[in-house]
Tab-separated table of C-alpha atoms and ligand atoms in Angstrom:
chain	number	residue	atom	x	y	z
A	1	MET	CA	26.914	42.739	41.571
A	2	SER	CA	23.712	44.751	41.841
A	3	ALA	CA	22.919	46.858	44.914
A	4	THR	CA	20.138	44.399	45.745
A	5	ASP	CA	22.704	41.545	45.959
A	6	GLN	CA	24.913	43.672	48.157
A	7	TYR	CA	22.119	44.961	50.421
A	8	ASN	CA	19.606	42.214	51.018
A	9	PRO	CA	16.227	43.955	51.522
A	10	ARG	CA	14.914	41.080	53.639
A	11	ALA	CA	17.889	41.438	56.008
A	12	ALA	CA	17.279	45.198	56.090
A	13	ALA	CA	13.574	44.702	56.902
A	14	LEU	CA	14.379	42.251	59.711
A	15	GLN	CA	17.033	44.611	61.088
A	16	GLN	CA	14.472	47.441	61.132
A	17	LEU	CA	11.937	45.224	62.917
A	18	ALA	CA	14.512	44.141	65.537
A	19	ALA	CA	15.519	47.735	66.245
A	20	THR	CA	11.852	48.780	66.504
A	21	ALA	CA	11.084	45.856	68.822
A	22	GLU	CA	13.871	47.034	71.102
A	23	ARG	CA	12.703	50.677	71.074
A	24	ILE	CA	9.064	49.917	71.879
A	25	GLY	CA	9.678	46.910	74.168
A	26	LEU	CA	7.809	44.509	71.888
A	27	ASP	CA	6.713	41.170	73.347
A	28	PRO	CA	9.364	38.657	72.100
A	29	ILE	CA	6.668	36.184	70.942
A	30	ILE	CA	4.991	38.852	68.805
A	31	HIS	CA	8.395	39.927	67.465
A	32	GLU	CA	9.100	36.309	66.497
A	33	LYS	CA	5.710	36.018	64.775
A	34	LEU	CA	6.207	39.263	62.815
A	35	LYS	CA	9.595	38.073	61.541
A	36	HIS	CA	7.871	35.327	59.568
A	37	PRO	CA	5.551	35.940	56.618
A	38	LYS	CA	2.196	34.228	57.056
A	39	ARG	CA	2.419	32.588	53.620
A	40	ILE	CA	4.946	32.376	50.779
A	41	LEU	CA	3.934	31.108	47.348
A	42	THR	CA	6.484	30.415	44.596
A	43	VAL	CA	5.092	29.336	41.232
A	44	ALA	CA	6.335	28.411	37.799
A	45	VAL	CA	4.666	30.547	35.128
A	46	PRO	CA	4.958	28.763	31.760
A	47	THR	CA	4.147	31.188	28.970
A	48	ALA	CA	3.743	30.713	25.222
A	49	MET	CA	5.880	33.292	23.416
A	50	ASP	CA	4.949	34.869	20.072
A	51	ASP	CA	7.715	32.996	18.216
A	52	GLY	CA	6.190	29.621	19.126
A	53	THR	CA	8.647	28.854	21.943
A	54	GLU	CA	7.682	28.544	25.585
A	55	ARG	CA	9.380	30.208	28.555
A	56	VAL	CA	8.980	29.456	32.226
A	57	PHE	CA	9.076	32.495	34.523
A	58	THR	CA	9.131	32.382	38.325
A	59	GLY	CA	6.423	34.217	40.235
A	60	TYR	CA	6.040	34.973	43.934
A	61	ARG	CA	3.306	36.122	46.287
A	62	VAL	CA	4.193	36.741	49.901
A	63	GLN	CA	1.530	37.480	52.503
A	64	HIS	CA	3.292	38.906	55.527
A	65	SER	CA	0.432	39.674	57.895
A	66	MET	CA	-3.364	39.527	58.093
A	67	GLU	CA	-3.603	40.753	61.679
A	68	ARG	CA	-5.399	44.014	60.836
A	69	GLY	CA	-7.323	42.906	57.729
A	70	PRO	CA	-6.883	41.291	54.313
A	71	CYS	CA	-3.412	41.448	52.782
A	72	LYS	CA	-2.642	44.277	50.401
A	73	GLY	CA	0.311	44.884	48.111
A	74	GLY	CA	1.499	45.365	44.574
A	75	ILE	CA	2.797	43.008	41.913
A	76	ARG	CA	6.126	43.855	40.277
A	77	TYR	CA	7.458	42.639	36.919
A	78	HIS	CA	11.246	43.062	36.842
A	79	PRO	CA	14.295	41.001	35.837
A	80	GLU	CA	15.807	41.443	39.316
A	81	VAL	CA	12.785	40.327	41.348
A	82	THR	CA	13.883	37.891	44.081
A	83	LEU	CA	11.982	36.129	46.836
A	84	ASP	CA	13.931	38.037	49.502
A	85	GLU	CA	12.962	41.335	47.885
A	86	VAL	CA	9.279	40.327	47.784
A	87	ILE	CA	9.412	39.238	51.447
A	88	ALA	CA	10.861	42.613	52.463
A	89	LEU	CA	8.320	44.521	50.390
A	90	ALA	CA	5.464	42.484	51.944
A	91	MET	CA	6.671	43.332	55.455
A	92	TRP	CA	6.949	47.024	54.551
A	93	MET	CA	3.347	46.879	53.261
A	94	THR	CA	2.213	45.665	56.704
A	95	TRP	CA	3.884	48.645	58.372
A	96	LYS	CA	2.647	51.069	55.692
A	97	CYS	CA	-1.018	50.088	56.093
A	98	ALA	CA	-0.616	50.439	59.857
A	99	VAL	CA	1.043	53.886	59.628
A	100	VAL	CA	-1.918	55.322	57.738
A	101	ASN	CA	-4.243	53.199	59.882
A	102	ILE	CA	-6.166	51.406	57.150
A	103	PRO	CA	-7.563	47.936	57.874
A	104	PHE	CA	-5.159	45.875	55.770
A	105	GLY	CA	-2.154	43.645	56.327
A	106	GLY	CA	0.827	43.477	54.002
A	107	ALA	CA	1.619	41.397	50.912
A	108	LYS	CA	3.675	41.728	47.752
A	109	GLY	CA	4.129	39.797	44.530
A	110	GLY	CA	6.444	39.695	41.607
A	111	VAL	CA	7.396	37.842	38.455
A	112	ASN	CA	11.035	37.634	37.439
A	113	CYS	CA	10.805	38.733	33.802
A	114	ASN	CA	11.760	41.629	31.567
A	115	PRO	CA	8.449	43.178	30.490
A	116	LYS	CA	10.280	45.657	28.225
A	117	GLU	CA	11.241	42.739	25.963
A	118	MET	CA	7.757	41.174	25.901
A	119	SER	CA	4.843	41.891	23.592
A	120	GLN	CA	1.406	42.804	24.968
A	121	PRO	CA	-0.021	39.311	24.149
A	122	GLU	CA	2.964	37.663	25.878
A	123	LEU	CA	2.422	39.864	28.953
A	124	GLU	CA	-1.273	38.986	28.956
A	125	ARG	CA	-0.610	35.230	28.762
A	126	MET	CA	2.043	35.410	31.508
A	127	THR	CA	-0.207	37.537	33.735
A	128	ARG	CA	-3.226	35.254	33.300
A	129	ARG	CA	-1.177	32.131	34.099
A	130	PHE	CA	0.334	33.809	37.170
A	131	ALA	CA	-3.123	35.025	38.244
A	132	ALA	CA	-4.545	31.501	37.842
A	133	GLU	CA	-1.873	30.254	40.259
A	134	LEU	CA	-2.842	33.021	42.711
A	135	VAL	CA	-6.601	32.277	42.626
A	136	PRO	CA	-6.598	30.040	45.747
A	137	ILE	CA	-4.896	32.659	47.932
A	138	ILE	CA	-6.186	36.030	46.711
A	139	GLY	CA	-9.674	37.550	46.936
A	140	PRO	CA	-11.467	40.659	48.223
A	141	GLY	CA	-11.416	39.376	51.835
A	142	MET	CA	-8.060	37.652	51.624
A	143	ASP	CA	-5.401	39.392	49.561
A	144	ILE	CA	-5.810	42.255	47.103
A	145	PRO	CA	-2.974	42.893	44.581
A	146	ALA	CA	-2.269	46.266	42.950
A	147	PRO	CA	0.198	47.701	40.398
A	148	ASP	CA	3.872	48.174	41.216
A	149	VAL	CA	7.028	48.537	39.099
A	150	TYR	CA	6.258	47.759	35.420
A	151	THR	CA	2.667	46.653	36.043
A	152	ASN	CA	-0.343	48.885	35.345
A	153	PRO	CA	-4.169	49.068	35.239
A	154	GLN	CA	-4.295	46.730	32.201
A	155	VAL	CA	-2.383	44.044	34.132
A	156	MET	CA	-4.863	44.491	37.017
A	157	ALA	CA	-7.777	44.094	34.559
A	158	TRP	CA	-6.349	40.746	33.351
A	159	ILE	CA	-5.924	39.536	36.954
A	160	MET	CA	-9.467	40.627	37.853
A	161	ASP	CA	-10.853	38.859	34.771
A	162	THR	CA	-8.873	35.644	35.361
A	163	TYR	CA	-9.966	35.525	39.006
A	164	SER	CA	-13.606	36.266	38.122
A	165	MET	CA	-13.723	33.637	35.342
A	166	ASN	CA	-12.273	31.012	37.696
A	167	LYS	CA	-14.719	31.865	40.479
A	168	GLY	CA	-17.790	32.238	38.263
A	169	PHE	CA	-18.722	35.698	39.534
A	170	VAL	CA	-17.445	39.220	39.009
A	171	ALA	CA	-15.024	40.201	41.772
A	172	LEU	CA	-14.328	43.918	41.432
A	173	GLY	CA	-12.675	43.953	44.860
A	174	VAL	CA	-9.938	41.396	44.053
A	175	VAL	CA	-7.448	43.975	42.776
A	176	THR	CA	-7.018	47.737	42.984
A	177	GLY	CA	-5.431	50.086	40.494
A	178	LYS	CA	-7.984	48.865	37.933
A	179	PRO	CA	-9.031	50.974	34.942
A	180	ILE	CA	-11.836	53.396	35.892
A	181	GLU	CA	-14.167	51.603	33.434
A	182	LEU	CA	-13.750	48.389	35.452
A	183	GLY	CA	-14.401	49.709	38.939
A	184	GLY	CA	-11.129	51.611	39.390
A	185	SER	CA	-11.091	54.678	41.596
A	186	HIS	CA	-10.646	58.256	40.558
A	187	GLY	CA	-7.336	59.464	41.931
A	188	ARG	CA	-5.684	56.044	42.193
A	189	GLU	CA	-3.266	56.659	39.328
A	190	THR	CA	-1.907	59.801	40.968
A	191	ALA	CA	-2.371	58.702	44.598
A	192	THR	CA	1.168	57.593	45.451
A	193	ALA	CA	2.647	60.818	44.149
A	194	ARG	CA	-0.103	62.967	45.667
A	195	GLY	CA	0.417	61.373	49.086
A	196	CYS	CA	4.172	61.968	48.777
A	197	HIS	CA	3.563	65.562	47.726
A	198	ILE	CA	1.263	66.143	50.718
A	199	CYS	CA	4.014	64.832	53.050
A	200	VAL	CA	6.593	67.144	51.430
A	201	LEU	CA	4.251	70.135	51.845
A	202	GLU	CA	3.740	69.296	55.530
A	203	ALA	CA	7.509	68.912	56.041
A	204	LEU	CA	8.160	72.240	54.299
A	205	ARG	CA	5.491	73.916	56.409
A	206	ALA	CA	7.226	72.633	59.563
A	207	LEU	CA	10.500	74.136	58.289
A	208	GLY	CA	8.798	77.445	57.446
A	209	ARG	CA	9.406	77.003	53.722
A	210	THR	CA	7.134	77.177	50.646
A	211	PRO	CA	7.296	75.068	47.445
A	212	GLU	CA	7.931	78.202	45.325
A	213	GLU	CA	11.348	78.653	46.929
A	214	CYS	CA	12.394	74.998	46.532
A	215	THR	CA	14.324	72.956	44.006
A	216	VAL	CA	13.319	69.321	43.509
A	217	VAL	CA	15.118	66.282	42.052
A	218	VAL	CA	13.240	63.075	41.192
A	219	GLN	CA	14.775	59.662	40.459
A	220	GLY	CA	12.392	57.449	38.427
A	221	PHE	CA	9.843	58.879	36.009
A	222	GLY	CA	7.112	56.249	36.139
A	223	ASN	CA	3.827	56.336	37.998
A	224	ALA	CA	5.179	57.609	41.324
A	225	GLY	CA	8.033	59.786	40.031
A	226	SER	CA	6.430	61.507	37.056
A	227	TYR	CA	3.358	62.631	39.015
A	228	ALA	CA	5.501	63.643	42.021
A	229	ALA	CA	7.511	65.846	39.650
A	230	LEU	CA	4.310	67.209	38.098
A	231	PHE	CA	2.699	68.122	41.443
A	232	ALA	CA	5.892	69.859	42.618
A	233	HIS	CA	6.053	71.744	39.293
A	234	GLU	CA	2.348	72.726	39.516
A	235	ASP	CA	2.909	74.082	43.036
A	236	GLY	CA	5.678	76.362	41.788
A	237	ALA	CA	8.757	74.356	42.804
A	238	LYS	CA	11.651	74.216	40.359
A	239	VAL	CA	12.133	70.567	39.317
A	240	VAL	CA	15.773	70.690	38.219
A	241	ALA	CA	16.446	67.013	37.413
A	242	VAL	CA	14.624	63.747	36.810
A	243	SER	CA	15.718	60.311	35.598
A	244	ASP	CA	14.557	56.908	34.433
A	245	SER	CA	16.332	53.559	33.978
A	246	LYS	CA	18.358	54.955	31.055
A	247	GLY	CA	19.683	58.027	32.943
A	248	GLY	CA	18.645	61.553	33.825
A	249	VAL	CA	18.321	65.131	32.631
A	250	TYR	CA	19.392	68.269	34.455
A	251	CYS	CA	18.231	71.843	33.907
A	252	PRO	CA	19.147	74.318	36.692
A	253	ASN	CA	16.398	76.724	35.526
A	254	GLY	CA	13.716	74.062	36.007
A	255	LEU	CA	12.128	71.492	33.701
A	256	ASP	CA	8.706	71.855	32.070
A	257	ILE	CA	7.314	68.591	33.397
A	258	ASN	CA	4.334	68.414	31.020
A	259	SER	CA	6.618	68.721	27.971
A	260	LEU	CA	9.028	66.227	29.507
A	261	ARG	CA	6.217	63.688	30.004
A	262	ARG	CA	5.357	64.041	26.298
A	263	HIS	CA	9.058	63.671	25.367
A	264	LYS	CA	9.270	60.443	27.444
A	265	GLN	CA	6.091	59.107	25.805
A	266	LEU	CA	7.520	59.767	22.335
A	267	THR	CA	11.125	58.610	22.863
A	268	GLY	CA	10.837	56.130	25.742
A	269	THR	CA	13.303	58.077	27.915
A	270	VAL	CA	13.704	61.439	29.591
A	271	GLN	CA	17.233	61.739	28.202
A	272	GLY	CA	17.847	64.008	25.234
A	273	PHE	CA	15.195	66.544	26.364
A	274	GLU	CA	15.849	69.870	24.669
A	275	GLY	CA	17.850	72.460	26.608
A	276	CYS	CA	19.024	69.990	29.268
A	277	ASP	CA	22.218	68.169	30.144
A	278	ASP	CA	22.130	64.395	30.444
A	279	LEU	CA	23.471	62.911	33.681
A	280	THR	CA	23.665	59.511	35.367
A	281	ASN	CA	21.336	58.260	38.094
A	282	GLU	CA	24.273	58.347	40.545
A	283	GLU	CA	25.070	61.996	39.717
A	284	LEU	CA	21.403	62.939	40.022
A	285	LEU	CA	21.154	61.775	43.640
A	286	GLU	CA	24.015	64.047	44.678
A	287	LEU	CA	22.765	67.261	43.064
A	288	PRO	CA	22.238	70.321	45.264
A	289	CYS	CA	18.475	70.637	45.877
A	290	ASP	CA	15.915	71.150	48.623
A	291	VAL	CA	13.861	68.012	48.017
A	292	LEU	CA	15.103	64.678	46.632
A	293	ILE	CA	12.433	62.142	45.693
A	294	PRO	CA	13.779	58.642	45.004
A	295	ALA	CA	10.915	57.034	43.030
A	296	ALA	CA	12.516	54.020	41.322
A	297	LEU	CA	14.019	50.997	43.068
A	298	GLU	CA	15.592	49.932	46.388
A	299	ASN	CA	19.100	50.540	47.745
A	300	VAL	CA	20.058	53.701	45.875
A	301	ILE	CA	21.103	55.745	48.925
A	302	THR	CA	23.904	53.782	50.530
A	303	ALA	CA	26.597	54.269	53.159
A	304	GLU	CA	28.896	55.127	50.240
A	305	ASN	CA	26.922	58.053	48.762
A	306	ALA	CA	24.800	59.208	51.768
A	307	GLY	CA	27.456	61.712	52.847
A	308	ARG	CA	27.244	63.389	49.446
A	309	ILE	CA	23.440	63.820	49.426
A	310	GLN	CA	22.862	67.590	49.441
A	311	ALA	CA	19.049	67.590	49.682
A	312	LYS	CA	17.458	68.971	52.836
A	313	ILE	CA	14.450	66.653	52.551
A	314	VAL	CA	14.433	63.117	51.102
A	315	ALA	CA	10.869	61.942	50.399
A	316	GLU	CA	10.912	58.199	49.695
A	317	ALA	CA	8.299	57.612	47.009
A	318	ALA	CA	10.067	54.305	46.244
A	319	ASN	CA	10.086	51.406	48.664
A	320	GLY	CA	13.413	50.831	50.433
A	321	PRO	CA	15.562	53.383	48.554
A	322	THR	CA	17.761	54.031	51.629
A	323	VAL	CA	19.813	51.175	53.093
A	324	PRO	CA	19.842	51.072	56.924
A	325	GLU	CA	23.549	52.032	57.110
A	326	ALA	CA	22.850	55.273	55.208
A	327	GLN	CA	20.202	56.596	57.624
A	328	PRO	CA	22.574	57.642	60.468
A	329	ILE	CA	24.748	59.490	57.957
A	330	LEU	CA	21.723	61.409	56.646
A	331	ASP	CA	20.604	62.081	60.237
A	332	SER	CA	23.955	63.479	61.265
A	333	ASN	CA	23.976	65.734	58.186
A	334	GLY	CA	20.548	67.094	59.144
A	335	VAL	CA	18.720	65.577	56.143
A	336	LEU	CA	15.026	65.091	56.957
A	337	VAL	CA	13.975	61.696	55.541
A	338	ILE	CA	10.251	61.108	55.069
A	339	PRO	CA	10.301	57.291	55.137
A	340	ASP	CA	8.772	55.107	52.442
A	341	ILE	CA	6.101	53.614	54.695
A	342	LEU	CA	4.712	57.140	55.126
A	343	ALA	CA	5.827	58.984	51.984
A	344	ASN	CA	4.394	56.485	49.492
A	345	ALA	CA	1.375	55.383	51.543
A	346	GLY	CA	-0.979	57.494	49.404
A	347	GLY	CA	-1.084	54.631	46.879
A	348	VAL	CA	-2.350	52.044	49.325
A	349	THR	CA	-4.681	54.587	50.918
A	350	VAL	CA	-6.535	55.191	47.653
A	351	SER	CA	-6.313	51.445	46.944
A	352	TYR	CA	-8.236	51.038	50.197
A	353	PHE	CA	-10.778	53.609	48.962
A	354	GLU	CA	-11.021	51.712	45.657
A	355	TRP	CA	-11.603	48.433	47.503
A	356	VAL	CA	-14.341	50.062	49.619
A	357	GLN	CA	-15.997	51.436	46.460
A	358	SER	CA	-15.604	48.143	44.565
A	359	THR	CA	-17.050	46.012	47.336
A	360	GLN	CA	-19.987	48.429	47.790
A	361	THR	CA	-20.294	49.027	44.014
A	362	TYR	CA	-20.859	52.687	44.849
A	363	PHE	CA	-18.320	55.137	43.484
A	364	TRP	CA	-16.975	58.456	44.724
A	365	SER	CA	-16.031	61.644	42.878
A	366	ALA	CA	-12.387	62.570	42.282
A	367	ALA	CA	-12.765	65.478	44.719
A	368	GLU	CA	-14.038	63.169	47.470
A	369	VAL	CA	-11.126	60.740	46.957
A	370	ASP	CA	-8.553	63.543	47.019
A	371	SER	CA	-10.016	65.159	50.110
A	372	ARG	CA	-10.103	61.844	52.035
A	373	LEU	CA	-6.527	61.118	50.889
A	374	ARG	CA	-5.357	64.515	52.107
A	375	GLU	CA	-7.058	64.013	55.477
A	376	THR	CA	-5.453	60.560	55.910
A	377	MET	CA	-1.944	61.648	54.880
A	378	VAL	CA	-1.923	64.850	56.957
A	379	ARG	CA	-3.143	62.948	60.031
A	380	ALA	CA	-0.533	60.189	59.533
A	381	PHE	CA	2.256	62.720	58.944
A	382	HIS	CA	1.458	64.562	62.174
A	383	GLU	CA	1.113	61.362	64.206
A	384	VAL	CA	4.575	60.302	63.003
A	385	GLN	CA	6.006	63.758	63.630
A	386	GLU	CA	4.602	63.801	67.193
A	387	GLU	CA	6.079	60.353	67.893
A	388	SER	CA	9.423	61.559	66.582
A	389	HIS	CA	9.331	64.572	68.926
A	390	ARG	CA	8.182	62.443	71.863
A	391	ARG	CA	10.916	59.823	71.409
A	392	ARG	CA	13.549	62.140	69.897
A	393	THR	CA	13.952	59.855	66.881
A	394	ASN	CA	13.999	60.371	63.137
A	395	LEU	CA	10.736	60.048	61.189
A	396	ARG	CA	11.558	56.508	60.001
A	397	ASP	CA	11.960	55.141	63.521
A	398	ALA	CA	8.864	57.059	64.634
A	399	ALA	CA	6.763	55.627	61.777
A	400	LEU	CA	8.011	52.110	62.500
A	401	ASN	CA	7.271	52.544	66.233
A	402	LEU	CA	3.650	53.467	65.512
A	403	ALA	CA	3.167	50.812	62.838
A	404	VAL	CA	4.668	47.858	64.680
A	405	ALA	CA	2.829	48.804	67.888
A	406	ARG	CA	-0.506	48.892	65.999
A	407	VAL	CA	0.100	45.481	64.379
A	408	ALA	CA	1.273	44.051	67.714
A	409	LYS	CA	-1.892	45.334	69.427
A	410	ALA	CA	-4.081	43.621	66.813
A	411	GLN	CA	-2.037	40.450	67.189
A	412	SER	CA	-2.376	40.370	70.952
A	413	LEU	CA	-6.136	41.085	70.777
A	414	ARG	CA	-6.641	38.225	68.324
A	415	GLY	CA	-4.313	35.808	70.141
A	416	ILE	CA	-2.779	32.781	68.482
A	417	TYR	CA	-5.174	30.328	66.822
A	418	PRO	CA	-6.139	27.714	67.987
B	1	NAD	P1	6.837	52.429	37.310
B	1	NAD	O1	7.096	51.130	36.646
B	1	NAD	O2	5.648	53.199	36.910
B	1	NAD	O3	8.115	53.374	37.163
B	1	NAD	C1	9.393	52.975	37.530
B	1	NAD	C2	10.347	54.055	37.058
B	1	NAD	O4	11.645	53.779	37.572
B	1	NAD	C3	10.492	54.122	35.539
B	1	NAD	O5	10.570	55.472	35.144
B	1	NAD	C4	11.830	53.432	35.289
B	1	NAD	O6	12.456	53.887	34.108
B	1	NAD	C5	12.580	53.874	36.513
B	1	NAD	N1	13.713	53.001	36.812
B	1	NAD	C6	13.789	51.646	36.752
B	1	NAD	N2	15.028	51.257	37.070
B	1	NAD	C7	15.722	52.373	37.375
B	1	NAD	C8	17.042	52.620	37.792
B	1	NAD	N3	17.894	51.622	37.966
B	1	NAD	N4	17.421	53.904	37.999
B	1	NAD	C9	16.544	54.926	37.829
B	1	NAD	N5	15.276	54.752	37.432
B	1	NAD	C10	14.887	53.490	37.201
B	1	NAD	O7	6.840	52.088	38.872
B	1	NAD	P2	6.159	52.900	40.052
B	1	NAD	O8	4.842	52.295	40.294
B	1	NAD	O9	6.298	54.349	39.813
B	1	NAD	O10	7.078	52.451	41.274
B	1	NAD	C11	8.274	53.162	41.596
B	1	NAD	C12	8.571	52.943	43.077
B	1	NAD	O11	7.460	53.429	43.840
B	1	NAD	C13	8.764	51.492	43.485
B	1	NAD	O12	9.708	51.417	44.536
B	1	NAD	C14	7.403	51.105	44.000
B	1	NAD	O13	7.445	50.005	44.883
B	1	NAD	C15	7.023	52.391	44.693
B	1	NAD	N6	5.588	52.517	44.936
B	1	NAD	C16	4.707	52.555	43.906
B	1	NAD	C17	3.354	52.658	44.188
B	1	NAD	C18	2.310	52.754	43.112
B	1	NAD	O14	1.144	52.978	43.446
B	1	NAD	N7	2.659	52.635	41.846
B	1	NAD	C19	2.908	52.714	45.522
B	1	NAD	C20	3.845	52.708	46.540
B	1	NAD	C21	5.184	52.607	46.237
């Protein structure tokens, strides 16, 4: 049984919402409305395979809320994608956009498939068929997908092209995370990690620490994890361990992240990197370190292993890496958790910037994107920190308080149609 079977992310998301509703005294009608996604689409995705056979994949798009603006959220290709997972991720997107105060609601999508076993033409055909099914419910003013686990700028380019061909006009604003040559934004590729890094720096500053005196451990070495490791390394922190789906590597003297990225590109895994010991993903989470960055999948910090987490700060670059039962254990051990809806919000923030640039067809410099990202993340971090001091709660509860209250305010201003 996988952790996702054991810990249902949808149940976890609803539990979080219920606890937040109680803390902030949410109107019961608004609570009831926020429990239900606005729209759920499940589609069959028949795809011609290279060997002449045909396979039918299942794809999902869940739009949780449009109270504060068009829906926004990534598309994930993974063999363990379930509807419940996509529903939870869509709800978390709503809160995330509200925490950083950008005018979007939350959505998420996924196709249950194993992209590692598919050729590029197979991935293109599957993506285009899935995108064709999404055409009626996505669009620059309606719902704007982006990359997530095992999807990338090329996948976004295929979705943008399929949507544009169906509509008969070019719609740059229908997806974000596009290649730069197709209206993508400078800084989008690194945005999730940069936002996470900015949060870690702010947390360290509050503790009177500097990156140079810290050790860092990162689980997941994809878009979010590899850049998070790189930024920590560039700022002088010692990144002592990282991992990917095949396992991890540990080097107490610190890893050279640039060389490790090249090693992963050449061999397909971080394991076997010269001068390091291999270790499992479970062992990696429990290593002594100052900062632990889970940047892979959900449900990796559980009630079972939370007591053995030795990090002082956990910065959740991944969505939902900590199950609700683990949080009180981390709290009582004095572990500062920077919650996913804040720690990884840099991605959606620069997606918002990309959407603004795409819809205006006027593009910003990398420096402008980075400076606006920094301003947004620092402001959001301090708003969450102030709420946590005011209410004497952890950062996760504080972030949820702010987010749910902002969505509820928009909901009550709009009222219920008709
Ligand atoms: P990615 O596909 O680029 O990388 C995923 C990484 O996780 C890979 O290195 C993979 O090997 C590793 N991985 C997969 N299964 C694993 C396992 N069981 N144990 C350890 N490592 C495993 O994906 P990404 O975009 O970096 O997304 C990672 C996380 O960050 C996800 O939770 C995603 O929702 C979240 N996130 C991503 C973005 C973004 O902009 N890409 C934004 C916000 C949140």
